[in-house]
Short mmCIF file of N, CA, C and O in Angstrom, two decimals:
data_model
loop_
_atom_site.label_atom_id
_atom_site.label_comp_id
_atom_site.label_asym_id
_atom_site.label_seq_id
_atom_site.Cartn_x
_atom_site.Cartn_y
_atom_site.Cartn_z
N MET A 1 254.60 28.74 97.92
CA MET A 1 253.88 29.87 98.44
C MET A 1 254.84 31.05 98.53
O MET A 1 255.89 30.94 99.13
N ALA A 2 254.50 32.16 97.94
CA ALA A 2 255.32 33.36 98.00
C ALA A 2 254.81 34.27 99.11
O ALA A 2 253.62 34.42 99.29
N ILE A 3 255.73 34.85 99.85
CA ILE A 3 255.39 35.74 100.95
C ILE A 3 256.07 37.07 100.68
O ILE A 3 257.27 37.12 100.46
N ARG A 4 255.29 38.17 100.72
CA ARG A 4 255.88 39.50 100.51
C ARG A 4 256.21 40.11 101.86
O ARG A 4 255.40 40.10 102.76
N GLN A 5 257.42 40.60 101.97
CA GLN A 5 257.84 41.31 103.18
C GLN A 5 258.59 42.53 102.72
O GLN A 5 259.65 42.41 102.11
N GLY A 6 258.05 43.72 102.97
CA GLY A 6 258.67 44.92 102.44
C GLY A 6 258.61 44.85 100.92
O GLY A 6 257.57 44.62 100.34
N ILE A 7 259.73 45.01 100.28
CA ILE A 7 259.78 44.93 98.82
C ILE A 7 260.31 43.59 98.33
O ILE A 7 260.51 43.39 97.16
N THR A 8 260.56 42.68 99.27
CA THR A 8 261.13 41.38 98.94
C THR A 8 260.04 40.31 98.95
O THR A 8 259.23 40.26 99.87
N THR A 9 260.03 39.46 97.95
CA THR A 9 259.12 38.32 97.92
C THR A 9 259.91 37.07 98.28
O THR A 9 260.91 36.75 97.64
N TRP A 10 259.46 36.38 99.31
CA TRP A 10 260.11 35.15 99.76
C TRP A 10 259.33 33.96 99.25
O TRP A 10 258.11 33.92 99.34
N GLN A 11 260.03 32.96 98.73
CA GLN A 11 259.43 31.74 98.19
C GLN A 11 259.81 30.56 99.06
O GLN A 11 261.00 30.29 99.25
N LYS A 12 258.81 29.86 99.58
CA LYS A 12 259.07 28.68 100.40
C LYS A 12 259.38 27.49 99.51
O LYS A 12 258.80 27.32 98.45
N SER A 13 260.30 26.65 99.95
CA SER A 13 260.68 25.46 99.21
C SER A 13 259.48 24.55 98.98
O SER A 13 258.66 24.34 99.88
N SER A 14 259.38 23.98 97.78
CA SER A 14 258.31 23.03 97.50
C SER A 14 258.54 21.71 98.24
O SER A 14 257.65 20.87 98.31
N TYR A 15 259.72 21.53 98.81
CA TYR A 15 260.04 20.32 99.57
C TYR A 15 259.87 20.53 101.07
O TYR A 15 260.32 19.73 101.87
N SER A 16 259.22 21.61 101.47
CA SER A 16 259.04 21.94 102.88
C SER A 16 258.25 20.85 103.59
O SER A 16 257.33 20.26 103.03
N LEU A 17 258.61 20.66 104.85
CA LEU A 17 257.91 19.68 105.67
C LEU A 17 256.68 20.32 106.29
O LEU A 17 256.63 21.53 106.50
N ALA A 18 255.71 19.51 106.62
CA ALA A 18 254.47 20.01 107.22
C ALA A 18 254.71 20.64 108.59
O ALA A 18 253.94 21.48 109.04
N ASN A 19 255.79 20.27 109.27
CA ASN A 19 256.07 20.81 110.61
C ASN A 19 256.70 22.20 110.56
O ASN A 19 257.00 22.78 111.60
N GLY A 20 256.90 22.74 109.38
CA GLY A 20 257.43 24.09 109.27
C GLY A 20 258.94 24.17 109.12
O GLY A 20 259.49 25.26 109.02
N ASP A 21 259.63 23.03 109.15
CA ASP A 21 261.08 23.05 108.96
C ASP A 21 261.40 23.24 107.49
O ASP A 21 261.38 22.29 106.71
N CYS A 22 261.65 24.49 107.10
CA CYS A 22 261.91 24.75 105.70
C CYS A 22 262.69 26.05 105.53
O CYS A 22 262.87 26.81 106.47
N VAL A 23 263.12 26.25 104.33
CA VAL A 23 263.84 27.47 104.00
C VAL A 23 263.00 28.28 103.01
O VAL A 23 262.13 27.75 102.33
N GLU A 24 263.28 29.57 102.98
CA GLU A 24 262.66 30.46 102.01
C GLU A 24 263.79 31.17 101.27
O GLU A 24 264.83 31.47 101.84
N VAL A 25 263.54 31.43 100.00
CA VAL A 25 264.53 32.10 99.15
C VAL A 25 263.91 33.36 98.57
O VAL A 25 262.76 33.35 98.14
N ALA A 26 264.68 34.43 98.57
CA ALA A 26 264.23 35.69 97.98
C ALA A 26 265.11 36.01 96.78
O ALA A 26 266.34 36.01 96.88
N SER A 27 264.48 36.21 95.67
CA SER A 27 265.20 36.63 94.47
C SER A 27 264.19 37.19 93.49
O SER A 27 263.01 36.89 93.59
N PRO A 28 264.52 37.96 92.54
CA PRO A 28 265.89 38.46 92.41
C PRO A 28 266.10 39.70 93.26
O PRO A 28 265.24 40.57 93.34
N LEU A 29 267.19 39.74 93.94
CA LEU A 29 267.64 40.93 94.63
C LEU A 29 268.83 41.46 93.84
O LEU A 29 269.44 40.72 93.08
N PRO A 30 269.19 42.70 94.03
CA PRO A 30 270.34 43.21 93.28
C PRO A 30 271.61 42.41 93.60
O PRO A 30 272.12 42.45 94.71
N GLN A 31 272.04 41.64 92.66
CA GLN A 31 273.31 40.89 92.75
C GLN A 31 273.37 39.85 93.85
O GLN A 31 274.46 39.45 94.26
N SER A 32 272.21 39.38 94.37
CA SER A 32 272.27 38.37 95.41
C SER A 32 270.99 37.55 95.49
O SER A 32 269.95 37.94 94.98
N ILE A 33 271.13 36.40 96.14
CA ILE A 33 270.00 35.51 96.45
C ILE A 33 270.02 35.39 97.98
O ILE A 33 271.05 35.06 98.57
N ALA A 34 268.90 35.65 98.63
CA ALA A 34 268.84 35.58 100.09
C ALA A 34 268.09 34.32 100.51
O ALA A 34 267.13 33.90 99.86
N VAL A 35 268.53 33.72 101.61
CA VAL A 35 267.94 32.49 102.15
C VAL A 35 267.71 32.70 103.64
O VAL A 35 268.56 33.26 104.34
N ARG A 36 266.55 32.24 104.14
CA ARG A 36 266.27 32.36 105.57
C ARG A 36 265.48 31.15 106.05
O ARG A 36 264.92 30.38 105.26
N ASP A 37 265.40 31.02 107.36
CA ASP A 37 264.61 29.98 108.02
C ASP A 37 263.17 30.48 108.08
O ASP A 37 262.90 31.54 108.64
N SER A 38 262.24 29.73 107.54
CA SER A 38 260.84 30.17 107.51
C SER A 38 260.22 30.30 108.90
O SER A 38 259.25 31.02 109.08
N LYS A 39 260.77 29.62 109.90
CA LYS A 39 260.24 29.72 111.26
C LYS A 39 260.63 31.04 111.93
O LYS A 39 260.08 31.39 112.96
N ASP A 40 261.59 31.76 111.34
CA ASP A 40 262.07 33.01 111.92
C ASP A 40 262.14 34.08 110.82
O ASP A 40 263.21 34.54 110.44
N PRO A 41 260.97 34.51 110.30
CA PRO A 41 260.96 35.41 109.16
C PRO A 41 261.57 36.78 109.42
O PRO A 41 261.94 37.48 108.49
N HIS A 42 261.69 37.16 110.68
CA HIS A 42 262.31 38.45 111.00
C HIS A 42 263.76 38.28 111.45
O HIS A 42 264.41 39.25 111.82
N GLY A 43 264.23 37.05 111.42
CA GLY A 43 265.60 36.76 111.82
C GLY A 43 266.57 36.99 110.68
O GLY A 43 266.23 37.58 109.66
N PRO A 44 267.78 36.48 110.84
CA PRO A 44 268.81 36.72 109.83
C PRO A 44 268.55 35.95 108.53
O PRO A 44 267.86 34.94 108.52
N ALA A 45 269.13 36.47 107.48
CA ALA A 45 269.12 35.80 106.18
C ALA A 45 270.56 35.75 105.70
O ALA A 45 271.37 36.61 106.04
N ILE A 46 270.87 34.73 104.94
CA ILE A 46 272.20 34.58 104.33
C ILE A 46 272.06 34.96 102.87
O ILE A 46 271.10 34.55 102.22
N SER A 47 273.02 35.70 102.35
CA SER A 47 272.92 36.02 100.93
C SER A 47 274.09 35.42 100.17
O SER A 47 275.19 35.26 100.70
N PHE A 48 273.80 35.05 98.94
CA PHE A 48 274.77 34.41 98.05
C PHE A 48 274.82 35.17 96.74
O PHE A 48 273.82 35.75 96.31
N THR A 49 275.95 35.11 96.06
CA THR A 49 276.01 35.62 94.70
C THR A 49 275.19 34.66 93.84
O THR A 49 275.03 33.48 94.19
N PRO A 50 274.69 35.13 92.70
CA PRO A 50 273.95 34.20 91.82
C PRO A 50 274.78 32.98 91.42
O PRO A 50 274.25 31.87 91.38
N ASP A 51 276.07 33.15 91.15
CA ASP A 51 276.91 32.01 90.77
C ASP A 51 277.07 31.02 91.92
O ASP A 51 277.01 29.80 91.71
N ALA A 52 277.25 31.52 93.14
CA ALA A 52 277.39 30.63 94.30
C ALA A 52 276.09 29.87 94.55
O ALA A 52 276.10 28.68 94.86
N TRP A 53 274.95 30.55 94.41
CA TRP A 53 273.65 29.90 94.62
C TRP A 53 273.43 28.81 93.57
O TRP A 53 272.99 27.71 93.90
N THR A 54 273.72 29.12 92.31
CA THR A 54 273.56 28.13 91.24
C THR A 54 274.44 26.92 91.50
O THR A 54 273.99 25.78 91.34
N SER A 55 275.66 27.13 91.94
CA SER A 55 276.56 26.02 92.26
C SER A 55 276.00 25.18 93.40
O SER A 55 276.01 23.94 93.34
N PHE A 56 275.50 25.81 94.44
CA PHE A 56 274.91 25.09 95.57
C PHE A 56 273.71 24.26 95.14
O PHE A 56 273.61 23.07 95.45
N VAL A 57 272.78 24.87 94.40
CA VAL A 57 271.59 24.17 93.95
C VAL A 57 271.96 22.99 93.05
O VAL A 57 271.41 21.90 93.18
N THR A 58 272.92 23.17 92.17
CA THR A 58 273.37 22.09 91.30
C THR A 58 273.95 20.94 92.12
O THR A 58 273.66 19.77 91.87
N THR A 59 274.76 21.27 93.13
CA THR A 59 275.37 20.25 93.98
C THR A 59 274.30 19.47 94.75
O THR A 59 274.36 18.25 94.85
N VAL A 60 273.31 20.19 95.28
CA VAL A 60 272.21 19.52 96.00
C VAL A 60 271.41 18.63 95.05
O VAL A 60 271.11 17.48 95.36
N THR A 61 271.09 19.15 93.87
CA THR A 61 270.32 18.40 92.88
C THR A 61 271.07 17.13 92.46
O THR A 61 270.45 16.08 92.22
N ASP A 62 272.38 17.21 92.40
CA ASP A 62 273.20 16.05 92.02
C ASP A 62 273.32 15.02 93.14
O ASP A 62 273.91 13.97 92.95
N GLY A 63 272.77 15.33 94.33
CA GLY A 63 272.75 14.36 95.43
C GLY A 63 273.96 14.40 96.33
O GLY A 63 274.14 13.49 97.16
N ALA A 64 274.79 15.42 96.27
CA ALA A 64 276.00 15.48 97.06
C ALA A 64 275.73 15.50 98.56
O ALA A 64 276.58 15.08 99.34
N TYR A 65 274.56 15.99 98.98
CA TYR A 65 274.27 16.11 100.40
C TYR A 65 273.24 15.09 100.88
O TYR A 65 272.74 15.18 102.01
N ASP A 66 272.90 14.11 100.05
CA ASP A 66 271.96 13.08 100.47
C ASP A 66 272.56 12.28 101.63
O ASP A 66 273.73 11.92 101.62
N LEU A 67 271.72 12.01 102.60
CA LEU A 67 272.19 11.24 103.77
C LEU A 67 271.95 9.78 103.59
O LEU A 67 271.11 9.28 102.99
#
């Protein structure tokens, strides 16, 4: 589900839980990818360079953070 806020479109993770515990990602932004907590849409967001975001997503996909 994409959510528009201002000029930014936020995309909720397809792995989001029904209880609302999820992250949203905004891209493309100029030279960055922004991530925020969907429960606090007006709160802070963290931004990453495209290379850092790609590295993080690859690491997660490879199972490095599986519990």
